[in-house]
Amino acid sequence: MAAAMDWLPWSLLLLFLTWDTSAFYVPGVAPINFHQNDPVEIKAVKLTSSRTQLPYEYYSLPFCQPSTITYKAENLGEVLRGDRIVNTPFQVLMNSEKKCEVLCGKSNKPMTLSVKESRLVAERISEDYYVHLIADNLPVATRLELYSNRDGDDKKKEKDVQFEHGYRLGFTDVNKIYLHNHLSFILYYHREDLEEDQEHTYRVVRFEVIPQSIRLEDLKADEKSSCTLPEGTNSSPQEIDPTKENQLYFTYSVHWEESDIKWASRWDTYLTMSDVQIHWFSIINSVVVVFFLSGILSMIIIRTLRKDIANYNKEDDIEDTMEESGWKLVHGDVFRPPQYPMILSSLLGSGIQLFCMILIVIFVAMLGMLSPSSRGALMTTACFLFMFMGVFGGFSAGRLYRTLKGHRWKKGAFCTATLYPGVVFGICFILNCFIWGKHSSGAVPFPTMVALLCMWFGISLPLVYLGYYFGFRKQPYDNPVRTNQIPRQIPEQRWYMNRFVGILMAGILPFGAMFIELFFIFSAIWENQFYYLFGFLFLVFIILVVSCSQISIVMVYFQLCAEDYRWWWRNFLVSGGSAFYVLVYAIFYFVNKLDIVEFIPSLLYFGYTALMVLSFWLLTGTIGFYAAYMFVRKIYAAVKID
């Protein structure tokens, strides 16, 4: 507890120093300076929907295509996210306005969508798909103006501007489907201060779009691909009839505005998409409650323990004649190796691997080095770090396996390197088959899958073996008491010592520390939001470690007082009890927050949720296990055993 309290000021200091992570750029990520009329390339990323959870590449729909389609070389994280960044035919020049221009098709020959294409477009619109474009690595956003006050006089004062990622492909109204076929781009630039006689340079600092649906008859196009937009609200929207061919124009306009926002702060618009005040209050509340409860638990257990140890160490004759009771009674069995020591040590090794990976990723992200501007960097870093952390996982698993009187270290190392990663790879492969069947860009391509397998067996497996070899050769953990030859009988346990009741009791406190953060993480994953509050996340992670450790110590203490010495597996399961609440919360989130009705999106949601819950159980179970193991060794070293 004292160590954790020592950490707190430093965590808070780091949190406030690095709060504005969006304004921190990695050295080497240089801004691009544009001159007047320089081309600003508009690229497409993907189409996404929170209803289907299946991303599609931009040209899966019959949009206008350039003469040559060029896909950007992507990193591992981008591929796993389903990004397929590709060029588009939009012609945008720096600080050059365009009133209205036809994207493809001539004035006398509009674009014709076949029945099949019309049906596909209509289906995507009805599934609430969003289109994601980027200009100079900035994602496009749709401005939403919300009025918190209904009164007409106060409208201007109470106007709240928020931004939505991407733009809606279209909309439905009275069972009719309409396509957004005109895009009004609003790009903001920051003029850089230069010395005299130098040409001004500009930097793109914001990229907005106003999507409109304008029917073919209301758009007047000439032979130079220019067009005239209808005035006012007289125009009708462009309907897409899925039962027949549809004719339409794809058009766009470009408007530039000067902005005071500097290049380093240009992501602030995208990262402040919702009210952060709720977040602040909730996190502070969680911190206060968790530390208050942790303090109470610590005081109770330290007082009780001191009393126990003082009683056990009295040298009065009366005490010698009295029968031993409580946790001292099981001293001859408390370090008896459990069943399946190889599997236990393997799971704990994977837990250590996860712990190291998550700690480093959150810390590096908190320093701003994995900001959303580095697309896919977070996932790429996490994958590589998990592989390289295999050496620590192998070392801890090997040493624990030897402590538990294990002898087959080679088999143990193989089990550590393949058990958890094998389950993850198996589930992902099965889900990937379903995504392939839907022709989604979220499907991991075969070469990437081979590359991941090569990383697993070429980097992670050898490192786990290396760590396991040195861990197994190292002196095993020193247990302070000897184990008896014959195991003692365990008395009948009370109902509240049941394993499932223990999981429910132990999971509340750690889950309470992080469930607010969980909402933001779920929103980022399932609703295509940006997650950037890594300062908060680091603090929450520290609280999670402290609360898991303390609740684990309390649970193992009660178990040993009940004279049940089979604590190894039970403590590992019970310490990960908060994973059960994460599963319950995931089901609640699915039912209340998401509008998923189809089978495959539901399968994807629960498949990936199962992986999250398994990983979280391994992480919290490992933290709790090692805390309990240190506690048990400490208390049995403090009492005199004849």
XYZ file of C-alpha atoms in Angstrom:
642
model
C 0.000 0.000 0.000
C 2.821 2.380 0.927
C 4.601 1.623 -2.348
C 1.408 2.280 -4.264
C 0.874 5.581 -2.449
C 4.463 6.549 -3.330
C 3.605 5.880 -6.969
C 0.510 8.056 -6.908
C 2.122 11.542 -6.909
C 4.447 10.539 -9.735
C 1.546 9.075 -11.719
C -0.463 12.263 -11.252
C 2.523 14.410 -12.218
C 3.066 12.377 -15.384
C -0.655 12.485 -16.085
C -0.849 16.277 -16.014
C 2.454 16.759 -17.819
C 1.333 14.499 -20.649
C -2.393 15.247 -20.624
C -2.428 16.920 -24.033
C -0.970 13.901 -25.827
C -2.361 15.106 -29.119
C 0.092 18.017 -29.168
C 3.114 15.751 -28.784
C 4.605 14.349 -31.970
C 7.311 11.742 -32.296
C 10.628 13.125 -33.550
C 10.808 12.447 -37.284
C 7.097 13.036 -37.977
C 7.555 16.311 -39.824
C 4.727 18.601 -40.963
C 4.161 18.976 -44.690
C 4.391 22.565 -45.960
C 2.238 23.432 -48.968
C 2.630 26.415 -51.297
C -0.276 28.163 -53.004
C -2.034 25.799 -55.480
C 0.010 22.755 -54.417
C -2.051 19.548 -54.705
C -3.460 18.260 -51.399
C -4.182 14.580 -51.857
C -7.474 13.223 -50.540
C -7.226 9.514 -49.738
C -9.891 7.026 -48.684
C -9.348 4.763 -45.649
C -12.410 2.489 -45.380
C -16.149 2.262 -44.768
C -17.255 1.396 -41.230
C -20.481 0.710 -39.364
C -21.055 0.137 -35.663
C -24.105 -1.959 -36.626
C -22.177 -4.595 -38.595
C -18.600 -4.217 -37.220
C -17.388 -5.150 -40.724
C -15.134 -2.570 -42.413
C -15.020 -2.467 -46.215
C -12.518 -0.867 -48.515
C -13.590 2.322 -50.298
C -13.865 0.875 -53.807
C -16.072 -2.005 -52.662
C -18.835 0.471 -53.583
C -19.164 2.012 -57.090
C -17.497 5.346 -56.269
C -15.661 7.329 -58.946
C -12.179 5.907 -59.514
C -8.932 7.609 -60.639
C -7.141 6.400 -63.775
C -4.713 4.325 -61.663
C -5.626 3.015 -58.218
C -2.669 3.061 -55.773
C -2.860 1.468 -52.337
C -0.591 2.789 -49.577
C 1.885 0.338 -48.006
C 0.434 -0.323 -44.548
C 1.875 -1.366 -41.213
C 0.649 -4.389 -39.257
C -1.720 -2.341 -37.085
C -3.447 -0.760 -40.097
C -3.970 -4.164 -41.748
C -5.435 -5.644 -38.541
C -7.770 -2.614 -38.193
C -9.087 -3.122 -41.723
C -7.612 0.114 -43.140
C -6.992 0.010 -46.899
C -5.687 3.505 -47.719
C -6.152 4.319 -51.422
C -6.038 7.380 -53.696
C -9.234 9.094 -54.918
C -10.046 11.292 -57.962
C -10.746 14.417 -55.833
C -8.611 17.316 -57.153
C -7.878 19.673 -54.260
C -5.341 22.520 -54.513
C -3.987 24.445 -51.523
C -5.998 27.608 -50.818
C -7.885 27.252 -54.109
C -11.688 27.319 -54.002
C -13.963 25.106 -56.078
C -17.658 25.935 -56.298
C -18.860 22.626 -57.700
C -17.187 19.993 -59.826
C -18.392 16.707 -61.285
C -16.205 13.865 -60.102
C -16.886 11.415 -62.902
C -19.341 11.270 -65.768
C -19.926 14.041 -68.290
C -22.624 16.667 -68.421
C -24.614 14.742 -70.995
C -23.785 11.322 -69.562
C -24.242 10.880 -65.799
C -22.954 7.832 -63.963
C -25.256 4.801 -64.058
C -25.444 2.326 -61.175
C -26.519 -1.179 -62.212
C -29.252 -2.987 -60.284
C -26.609 -5.015 -58.433
C -24.612 -1.885 -57.533
C -27.770 -0.012 -56.499
C -28.788 -2.894 -54.248
C -25.312 -2.927 -52.628
C -25.293 0.860 -52.054
C -28.818 0.724 -50.596
C -27.804 -2.121 -48.294
C -24.740 -0.218 -47.017
C -26.813 2.932 -46.402
C -29.448 0.983 -44.465
C -26.610 -0.530 -42.365
C -25.468 2.999 -41.320
C -22.089 2.952 -43.022
C -19.687 5.881 -42.688
C -17.022 6.847 -45.228
C -13.568 7.746 -43.877
C -11.292 10.018 -45.921
C -7.955 11.641 -45.014
C -6.145 14.779 -46.198
C -2.513 15.169 -45.104
C -3.120 12.294 -42.621
C -6.042 14.178 -41.003
C -9.321 12.233 -40.913
C -12.445 13.904 -42.243
C -15.060 14.898 -39.683
C -18.702 16.004 -39.896
C -19.637 18.997 -37.757
C -22.636 18.485 -35.468
C -24.217 21.520 -33.817
C -26.165 20.608 -30.706
C -28.407 22.955 -28.758
C -28.575 22.290 -25.037
C -31.263 24.986 -24.572
C -34.510 24.861 -26.544
C -35.300 28.573 -26.190
C -34.846 30.559 -29.394
C -33.098 33.516 -27.675
C -30.431 31.380 -26.066
C -29.657 29.212 -29.070
C -26.540 31.098 -30.047
C -25.161 31.056 -26.527
C -25.877 27.400 -25.883
C -24.660 25.993 -29.205
C -22.358 23.025 -28.622
C -20.212 21.927 -31.571
C -19.119 18.298 -31.786
C -17.520 16.300 -34.560
C -18.417 12.900 -35.947
C -15.740 10.739 -37.551
C -16.171 10.378 -41.294
C -19.456 11.169 -43.028
C -22.646 9.164 -43.479
C -22.889 7.339 -46.784
C -26.571 8.234 -46.977
C -29.819 8.226 -45.027
C -33.260 6.635 -45.048
C -36.545 8.485 -44.827
C -40.021 6.916 -44.967
C -38.655 3.609 -46.337
C -36.781 5.432 -49.107
C -32.982 5.354 -49.364
C -30.951 8.434 -50.287
C -27.239 8.706 -51.142
C -24.935 11.583 -50.204
C -23.582 12.276 -53.694
C -22.262 15.829 -53.128
C -19.435 16.538 -50.672
C -18.621 20.080 -49.545
C -15.037 19.932 -48.239
C -14.020 22.637 -45.763
C -10.267 22.620 -45.179
C -8.547 24.851 -42.646
C -4.950 25.969 -43.090
C -2.431 27.650 -40.803
C -0.210 30.229 -42.499
C 3.378 29.817 -41.320
C 5.309 32.949 -40.268
C 8.229 33.505 -42.616
C 10.910 36.097 -43.206
C 10.456 38.764 -45.850
C 10.770 37.910 -49.561
C 9.832 34.279 -48.879
C 6.774 32.640 -50.316
C 4.067 31.817 -47.799
C 3.690 28.169 -46.817
C 0.515 26.588 -45.495
C -0.225 23.592 -43.275
C -3.512 21.681 -43.199
C -4.935 21.796 -39.655
C -8.555 20.622 -40.027
C -10.609 18.655 -42.544
C -14.412 18.870 -42.428
C -17.108 17.753 -44.817
C -20.780 18.617 -45.285
C -22.404 15.696 -47.157
C -25.479 16.482 -49.267
C -27.894 14.465 -51.327
C -28.892 16.248 -54.560
C -30.869 14.504 -57.276
C -29.677 14.371 -60.887
C -32.295 16.805 -62.221
C -31.283 19.570 -59.766
C -27.571 19.462 -60.622
C -26.656 21.447 -63.734
C -23.344 20.317 -65.228
C -21.444 21.794 -68.182
C -18.877 20.321 -70.557
C -15.903 21.428 -68.411
C -17.051 19.143 -65.537
C -18.226 22.188 -63.569
C -21.672 22.157 -62.034
C -24.166 24.478 -60.422
C -25.766 23.623 -57.089
C -29.476 24.375 -56.571
C -30.173 27.449 -54.457
C -31.733 27.216 -51.031
C -33.673 24.142 -50.004
C -35.571 23.702 -53.246
C -33.707 20.551 -54.327
C -34.805 16.997 -53.678
C -32.363 14.321 -52.427
C -30.856 11.637 -54.696
C -32.891 8.484 -54.164
C -31.352 5.045 -54.713
C -33.939 2.478 -55.828
C -32.460 -1.001 -55.225
C -34.819 -2.588 -57.758
C -33.602 -0.720 -60.852
C -30.703 1.164 -62.426
C -30.021 4.626 -60.980
C -28.444 7.616 -62.709
C -26.594 10.259 -60.694
C -23.656 12.655 -60.496
C -20.917 12.435 -57.860
C -19.883 16.056 -57.210
C -17.782 17.988 -54.722
C -16.830 21.534 -53.746
C -13.773 22.849 -51.866
C -13.667 25.775 -49.451
C -10.538 26.956 -47.587
C -10.444 28.907 -44.318
C -7.516 30.307 -42.365
C -7.134 29.022 -38.804
C -5.136 30.016 -35.711
C -4.685 26.345 -34.784
C -1.038 25.347 -35.043
C 0.056 22.125 -36.709
C 1.068 20.450 -33.399
C -2.453 20.977 -31.978
C -4.432 20.027 -35.066
C -5.660 16.712 -33.603
C -7.372 18.463 -30.682
C -10.578 18.878 -32.728
C -10.849 15.131 -33.246
C -9.901 14.139 -29.716
C -12.365 16.402 -27.892
C -15.430 14.785 -29.404
C -17.387 14.403 -26.189
C -17.675 16.093 -22.812
C -14.574 15.174 -20.799
C -15.961 16.531 -17.525
C -17.891 13.325 -16.807
C -14.673 11.442 -17.391
C -12.745 13.605 -14.911
C -15.315 13.297 -12.127
C -15.782 9.556 -12.646
C -12.066 8.808 -12.622
C -11.420 10.935 -9.511
C -14.389 9.259 -7.814
C -13.004 5.803 -8.688
C -9.543 6.761 -7.394
C -10.914 8.044 -4.074
C -13.258 5.069 -3.507
C -10.651 2.454 -4.436
C -7.912 3.940 -2.265
C -10.344 4.374 0.625
C -11.455 0.720 0.399
C -7.867 -0.405 -0.106
C -6.818 1.489 3.016
C -9.579 -0.121 5.086
C -8.701 -3.624 3.833
C -5.019 -3.037 4.508
C -5.661 -1.818 8.063
C -7.921 -4.770 8.877
C -5.555 -7.385 7.526
C -2.392 -5.844 9.014
C -3.994 -5.548 12.473
C -5.385 -9.086 12.363
C -2.104 -10.488 11.102
C -0.044 -8.794 13.805
C -2.382 -10.212 16.427
C -2.155 -13.706 14.869
C 1.647 -13.661 14.642
C 1.964 -12.318 18.212
C -0.292 -15.135 19.492
C 1.508 -17.849 17.528
C 4.932 -16.693 18.728
C 4.090 -16.606 22.489
C 6.231 -19.030 24.429
C 3.860 -19.590 27.365
C 3.218 -23.146 28.534
C -0.508 -22.483 28.261
C -0.098 -21.700 24.546
C 1.948 -24.875 23.992
C -0.794 -27.046 25.423
C -3.483 -25.337 23.388
C -4.242 -26.713 19.974
C -3.122 -24.666 16.971
C -5.854 -23.076 14.898
C -6.245 -20.876 11.845
C -3.703 -20.407 9.093
C -0.722 -21.663 11.136
C -2.347 -25.095 11.254
C -1.808 -25.690 7.525
C 1.899 -24.727 7.519
C 2.886 -28.264 6.529
C 0.657 -28.209 3.431
C 0.484 -24.588 2.298
C 3.383 -24.993 -0.167
C 2.293 -28.428 -1.422
C 2.486 -28.299 -5.264
C -0.966 -28.076 -6.898
C -2.447 -30.247 -9.638
C -1.290 -29.476 -13.196
C 1.709 -27.315 -12.213
C 2.837 -27.056 -15.854
C -0.448 -25.489 -17.026
C -0.546 -23.135 -14.022
C 3.023 -21.916 -14.592
C 2.355 -21.570 -18.344
C -0.736 -19.419 -17.792
C 1.120 -17.278 -15.251
C 4.012 -16.908 -17.704
C 1.575 -15.624 -20.349
C 0.109 -13.304 -17.694
C 3.571 -11.819 -17.025
C 4.064 -11.428 -20.793
C 0.730 -9.550 -21.035
C 1.497 -7.427 -17.966
C 4.876 -6.245 -19.331
C 3.397 -5.567 -22.772
C 0.404 -3.573 -21.445
C 2.523 -1.566 -18.987
C 5.037 -0.504 -21.652
C 2.348 0.236 -24.284
C 0.298 2.420 -21.906
C 3.410 4.239 -20.658
C 4.752 4.931 -24.171
C 1.274 5.983 -25.362
C 0.955 8.285 -22.328
C 4.123 10.075 -23.486
C 2.352 10.784 -26.782
C 4.433 8.444 -28.936
C 1.439 6.361 -30.034
C -1.006 9.176 -30.771
C -3.828 8.594 -33.298
C -1.804 10.492 -35.916
C 0.511 7.462 -36.076
C -2.131 5.255 -37.680
C -1.938 1.601 -36.565
C 1.125 2.252 -34.362
C -0.576 1.167 -31.129
C -1.561 -2.272 -32.414
C 1.776 -2.827 -34.187
C 3.690 -1.921 -31.005
C 1.465 -4.188 -28.879
C 2.014 -7.186 -31.220
C 5.793 -6.807 -31.345
C 6.098 -6.105 -27.609
C 4.086 -9.231 -26.753
C 6.507 -11.273 -28.870
C 9.606 -9.765 -27.242
C 8.203 -9.981 -23.700
C 8.229 -13.781 -24.164
C 11.658 -13.856 -22.505
C 10.191 -12.470 -19.231
C 7.135 -14.737 -19.432
C 9.361 -17.771 -20.031
C 11.711 -16.866 -17.172
C 8.932 -16.423 -14.584
C 7.118 -19.594 -15.779
C 10.343 -21.656 -15.687
C 11.272 -20.561 -12.185
C 7.758 -21.167 -10.826
C 7.586 -24.574 -12.546
C 10.821 -25.625 -10.827
C 9.512 -24.342 -7.475
C 6.437 -26.551 -7.991
C 8.741 -29.612 -8.377
C 8.360 -29.803 -12.154
C 11.003 -31.645 -14.218
C 9.980 -31.505 -17.920
C 11.172 -27.995 -18.671
C 11.151 -28.358 -22.474
C 7.507 -29.398 -22.506
C 6.726 -26.612 -20.020
C 8.426 -24.007 -22.236
C 6.480 -25.207 -25.289
C 3.234 -25.072 -23.288
C 4.014 -21.482 -22.164
C 4.798 -20.367 -25.726
C 1.733 -21.954 -27.326
C -1.148 -22.271 -24.815
C -2.477 -18.690 -24.614
C -1.220 -17.511 -28.052
C -2.662 -20.707 -29.579
C -6.124 -20.000 -28.135
C -5.961 -16.378 -29.366
C -4.777 -17.409 -32.843
C -7.416 -20.173 -33.074
C -10.330 -17.867 -32.173
C -9.034 -15.115 -34.492
C -8.620 -17.584 -37.365
C -12.210 -18.887 -36.986
C -13.583 -15.306 -36.839
C -11.394 -14.365 -39.796
C -12.997 -17.129 -41.888
C -16.421 -15.528 -41.309
C -15.035 -12.056 -42.188
C -13.470 -13.497 -45.378
C -16.890 -14.862 -46.292
C -18.282 -11.300 -46.097
C -15.428 -9.925 -48.298
C -14.660 -7.354 -45.617
C -11.367 -5.436 -45.442
C -11.319 -6.422 -41.753
C -10.241 -9.929 -42.837
C -6.523 -10.417 -42.204
C -4.894 -11.261 -45.574
C -3.157 -14.652 -45.888
C 0.400 -13.143 -46.172
C -0.160 -11.144 -42.954
C -1.351 -14.301 -41.202
C 1.795 -16.142 -42.335
C 3.890 -13.177 -41.117
C 2.181 -13.350 -37.691
C 2.849 -17.107 -37.496
C 6.500 -16.481 -38.408
C 6.713 -13.854 -35.641
C 5.150 -16.295 -33.178
C 7.411 -19.248 -33.991
C 10.448 -17.187 -35.035
C 10.548 -14.557 -32.261
C 8.206 -15.406 -29.386
C 8.821 -19.194 -29.167
C 12.672 -18.992 -29.078
C 12.547 -16.135 -26.553
C 10.156 -18.081 -24.300
C 12.488 -21.113 -24.488
C 15.474 -18.903 -23.675
C 13.715 -17.310 -20.682
C 12.354 -20.681 -19.503
C 15.821 -22.275 -19.661
C 17.386 -19.600 -17.441
C 14.336 -19.478 -15.133
C 14.381 -23.245 -14.673
C 18.129 -23.223 -13.938
C 17.769 -20.441 -11.364
C 17.311 -21.247 -7.691
C 13.587 -21.941 -7.041
C 11.583 -19.623 -4.802
C 12.563 -20.180 -1.176
C 9.565 -21.464 0.790
C 9.958 -20.761 4.545
C 8.361 -24.036 5.795
C 8.732 -27.690 4.851
C 5.878 -29.653 3.296
C 4.593 -32.739 5.192
C 4.679 -36.154 3.543
C 0.976 -36.845 4.132
C -1.576 -34.165 3.199
C -3.925 -33.169 5.997
C -7.685 -33.425 5.683
C -9.516 -30.225 4.722
C -12.557 -29.434 6.909
C -15.914 -28.818 5.291
C -16.042 -25.247 3.962
C -18.741 -22.639 4.534
C -20.924 -21.535 1.587
C -19.125 -18.211 1.222
C -15.831 -20.056 0.639
C -17.269 -21.411 -2.595
C -15.062 -20.606 -5.610
C -17.761 -18.781 -7.597
C -18.768 -16.671 -4.561
C -15.075 -15.800 -4.177
C -14.907 -14.700 -7.828
C -17.966 -12.451 -7.342
C -16.557 -10.921 -4.151
C -13.003 -10.435 -5.420
C -13.993 -8.951 -8.780
C -16.061 -5.989 -7.549
C -13.227 -3.753 -6.307
C -10.858 -3.963 -9.319
C -13.796 -3.664 -11.739
C -15.096 -0.623 -9.860
C -11.718 1.034 -10.389
C -11.825 0.736 -14.149
C -15.378 0.402 -15.438
C -15.602 4.083 -16.500
C -12.401 3.697 -18.510
C -13.862 0.485 -19.919
C -16.773 2.438 -21.410
C -14.355 4.703 -23.322
C -12.276 1.736 -24.499
C -15.404 -0.092 -25.698
C -16.560 3.059 -27.524
C -13.163 3.303 -29.228
C -13.244 -0.345 -30.330
C -16.888 -0.819 -31.310
C -18.021 2.688 -32.302
C -14.943 3.832 -34.275
C -13.953 6.531 -31.782
C -10.414 7.683 -30.984
C -9.062 6.659 -27.576
C -6.391 9.026 -26.327
C -6.683 9.367 -22.522
C -3.583 7.278 -21.824
C -2.628 9.424 -18.818
C -5.887 8.365 -17.152
C -5.427 4.801 -18.342
C -1.954 4.584 -16.769
C -3.340 5.815 -13.440
C -6.243 3.351 -13.652
C -3.782 0.538 -14.455
C -1.774 1.341 -11.288
C -5.017 1.337 -9.243
C -6.017 -1.976 -10.855
C -2.677 -3.566 -9.876
C -2.986 -2.294 -6.274
C -6.631 -3.351 -5.841
C -6.070 -6.796 -7.450
C -3.078 -7.422 -5.174
C -4.924 -6.412 -2.028
C -8.139 -8.281 -2.718
C -6.094 -11.361 -3.589
C -4.219 -11.166 -0.264
C -7.509 -10.825 1.630
C -9.031 -13.823 -0.188
C -6.013 -16.093 0.381
C -5.909 -15.066 4.071
C -9.556 -16.051 4.587
C -8.965 -19.315 2.736
C -5.967 -20.292 4.893
C -7.879 -19.307 8.072
C -10.547 -21.803 6.950
C -7.720 -24.419 6.875
C -7.973 -24.910 3.105
C -4.405 -25.034 1.776
C -5.333 -25.575 -1.928
C -4.842 -21.902 -2.736
C -2.712 -21.984 -5.893
C -5.363 -22.506 -8.578
C -8.177 -21.003 -6.526
C -6.289 -17.750 -5.987
C -5.405 -17.491 -9.683
C -9.084 -17.959 -10.643
C -10.501 -15.712 -7.912
C -7.999 -12.880 -8.509
C -9.207 -12.699 -12.100
C -12.802 -12.310 -10.859
C -13.079 -8.824 -12.350
C -12.936 -10.485 -15.802
C -16.383 -11.952 -15.019
C -17.723 -8.417 -14.469
C -16.051 -7.286 -17.716
C -18.006 -10.068 -19.487
C -21.265 -8.956 -17.824
C -20.536 -5.337 -18.790
C -19.765 -6.396 -22.383
C -23.188 -8.103 -22.600
C -24.844 -4.989 -21.114
C -22.981 -2.790 -23.648
C -24.057 -5.051 -26.508
C -27.729 -4.936 -25.503
C -27.982 -1.232 -24.598
C -25.391 0.652 -26.645
C -24.985 -1.230 -29.916
C -27.575 -1.801 -32.611
C -26.243 -5.177 -33.794
C -28.887 -7.671 -34.964
C -27.173 -9.944 -37.512
C -25.432 -13.222 -36.687
C -21.875 -12.547 -37.960
C -21.479 -9.081 -36.304
C -22.768 -10.624 -33.041
C -20.318 -13.523 -33.424
C -17.459 -11.059 -34.005
C -18.442 -8.998 -30.968
C -18.624 -11.958 -28.593
C -15.569 -13.652 -30.143
C -13.355 -10.608 -29.597
C -14.989 -9.982 -26.202
C -14.085 -13.555 -25.186
C -10.448 -12.806 -26.092
C -10.552 -9.567 -24.070
C -12.065 -11.342 -21.056
C -9.523 -14.206 -21.276
C -6.607 -11.746 -21.516
C -7.973 -9.644 -18.657
C -8.425 -12.763 -16.499
C -4.826 -13.810 -17.191
C -3.568 -10.315 -16.380
C -5.495 -9.794 -13.120
C -5.087 -13.455 -12.086
C -1.303 -13.186 -12.478
C -1.120 -9.912 -10.521
C -3.212 -11.419 -7.719
C -1.336 -14.731 -7.701
C 2.117 -13.193 -7.271
C 0.838 -10.782 -4.594
C -0.730 -13.699 -2.674
C 2.391 -15.867 -3.104
C 4.632 -13.149 -1.641
C 2.132 -12.618 1.194
C 1.945 -16.336 2.052
C 5.759 -16.666 2.084
C 6.018 -13.546 4.253
C 3.514 -14.602 6.937
C 4.875 -18.159 7.267
C 8.400 -16.773 7.543
C 7.217 -14.547 10.448
C 5.932 -17.345 12.722
C 7.988 -19.904 14.619
C 7.351 -23.410 13.359
C 8.570 -26.312 15.472
